[in-house]
mmCIF file of C-alpha atoms in Angstrom:
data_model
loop_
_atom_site.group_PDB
_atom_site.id
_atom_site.type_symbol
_atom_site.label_atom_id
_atom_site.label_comp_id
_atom_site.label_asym_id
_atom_site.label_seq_id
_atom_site.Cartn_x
_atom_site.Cartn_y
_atom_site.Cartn_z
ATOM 1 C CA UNK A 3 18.785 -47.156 50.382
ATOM 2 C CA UNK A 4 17.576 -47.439 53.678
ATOM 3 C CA UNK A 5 17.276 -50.294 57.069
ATOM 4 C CA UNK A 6 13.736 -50.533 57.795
ATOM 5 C CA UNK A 7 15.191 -49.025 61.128
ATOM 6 C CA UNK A 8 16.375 -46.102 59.605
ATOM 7 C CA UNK A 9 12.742 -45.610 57.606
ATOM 8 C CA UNK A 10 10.806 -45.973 60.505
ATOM 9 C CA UNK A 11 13.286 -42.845 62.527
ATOM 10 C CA UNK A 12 13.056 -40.850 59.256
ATOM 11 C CA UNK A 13 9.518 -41.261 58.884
ATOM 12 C CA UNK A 14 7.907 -41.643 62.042
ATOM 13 C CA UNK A 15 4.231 -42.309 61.877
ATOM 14 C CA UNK A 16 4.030 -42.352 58.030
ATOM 15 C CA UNK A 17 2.790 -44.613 55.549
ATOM 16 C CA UNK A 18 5.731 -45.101 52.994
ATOM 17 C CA UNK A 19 6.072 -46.493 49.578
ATOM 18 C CA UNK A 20 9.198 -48.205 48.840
ATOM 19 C CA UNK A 21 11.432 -49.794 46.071
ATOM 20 C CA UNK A 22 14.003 -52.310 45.484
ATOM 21 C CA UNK A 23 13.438 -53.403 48.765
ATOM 22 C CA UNK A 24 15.036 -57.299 50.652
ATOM 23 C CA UNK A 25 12.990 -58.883 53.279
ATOM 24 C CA UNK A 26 14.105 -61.008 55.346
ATOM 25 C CA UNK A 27 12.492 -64.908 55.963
ATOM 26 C CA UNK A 28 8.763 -63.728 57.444
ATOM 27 C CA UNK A 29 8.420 -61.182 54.478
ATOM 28 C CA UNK A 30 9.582 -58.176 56.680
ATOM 29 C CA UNK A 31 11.110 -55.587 54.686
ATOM 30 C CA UNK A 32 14.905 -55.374 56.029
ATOM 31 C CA UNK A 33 16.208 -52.326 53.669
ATOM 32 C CA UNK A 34 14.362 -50.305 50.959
ATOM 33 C CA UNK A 35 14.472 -47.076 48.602
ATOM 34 C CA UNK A 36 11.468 -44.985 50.019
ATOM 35 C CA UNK A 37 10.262 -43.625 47.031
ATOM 36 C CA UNK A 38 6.773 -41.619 48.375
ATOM 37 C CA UNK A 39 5.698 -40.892 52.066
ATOM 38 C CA UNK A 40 2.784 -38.937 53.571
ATOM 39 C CA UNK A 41 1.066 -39.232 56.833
ATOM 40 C CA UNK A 42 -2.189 -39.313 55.649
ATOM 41 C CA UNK A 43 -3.014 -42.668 54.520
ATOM 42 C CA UNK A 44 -5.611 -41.264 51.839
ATOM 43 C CA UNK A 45 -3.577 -38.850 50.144
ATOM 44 C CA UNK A 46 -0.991 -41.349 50.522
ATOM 45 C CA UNK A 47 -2.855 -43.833 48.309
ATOM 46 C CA UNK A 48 -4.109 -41.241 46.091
ATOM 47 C CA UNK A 49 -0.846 -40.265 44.919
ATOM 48 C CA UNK A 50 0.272 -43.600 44.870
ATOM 49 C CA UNK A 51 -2.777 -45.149 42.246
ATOM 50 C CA UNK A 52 -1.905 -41.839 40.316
ATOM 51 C CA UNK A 53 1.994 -42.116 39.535
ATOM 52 C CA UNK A 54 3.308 -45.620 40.562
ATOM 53 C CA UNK A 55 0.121 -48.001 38.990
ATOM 54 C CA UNK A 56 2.641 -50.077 37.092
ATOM 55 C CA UNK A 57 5.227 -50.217 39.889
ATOM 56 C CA UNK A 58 5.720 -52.966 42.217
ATOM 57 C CA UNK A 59 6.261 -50.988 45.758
ATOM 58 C CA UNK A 60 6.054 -52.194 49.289
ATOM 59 C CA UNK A 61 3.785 -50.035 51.037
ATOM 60 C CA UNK A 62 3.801 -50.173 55.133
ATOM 61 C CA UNK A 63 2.863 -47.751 58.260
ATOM 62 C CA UNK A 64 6.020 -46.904 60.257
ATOM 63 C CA UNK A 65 4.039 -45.910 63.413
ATOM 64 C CA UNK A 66 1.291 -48.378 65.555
ATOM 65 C CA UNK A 67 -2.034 -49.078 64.321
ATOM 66 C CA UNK A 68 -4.755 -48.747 66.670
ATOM 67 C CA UNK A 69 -7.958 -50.981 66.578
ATOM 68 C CA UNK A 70 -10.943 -52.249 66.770
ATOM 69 C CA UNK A 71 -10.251 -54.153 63.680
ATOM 70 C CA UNK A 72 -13.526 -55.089 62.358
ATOM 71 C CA UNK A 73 -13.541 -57.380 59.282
ATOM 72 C CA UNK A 74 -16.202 -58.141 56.672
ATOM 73 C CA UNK A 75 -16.303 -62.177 56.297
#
């Protein structure tokens, strides 16, 4: 098990899939078992709908998301 510190050195930039995981009050995840990672958020996803669709995982990107954000209302 890992700090969400530790995830985000070990996997810098990737989008990681993670169970048995604690967050704190705001629903941020404060330690985790990674259990899938990939830097490509479409393979990522992929893999994920293909092995883990009856697993609960928290998924989140360890590097910064860059915008526009543009949102269908």
């Amino acid at each position: 098990m890992y700090s969400w510190q530790e995830i985000q050195k070990k996997f810098k930039d990737e989008w990681v899939a993670m169970a048995d995981w604690e967050e704190d009050e705001h629903g941020d995840v404060k330690n985790a078992e990674v259990v899938y990672h990939a830097s490509d958020r479409k393979n990522f996803y992929s893999f994920i709908n293909t092995h883990y669709r009856t697993t609960d995982l928290a998924i989140r990107y360890t590097g910064n998301i860059k915008g526009p954000f543009l949102f269908d209302t």
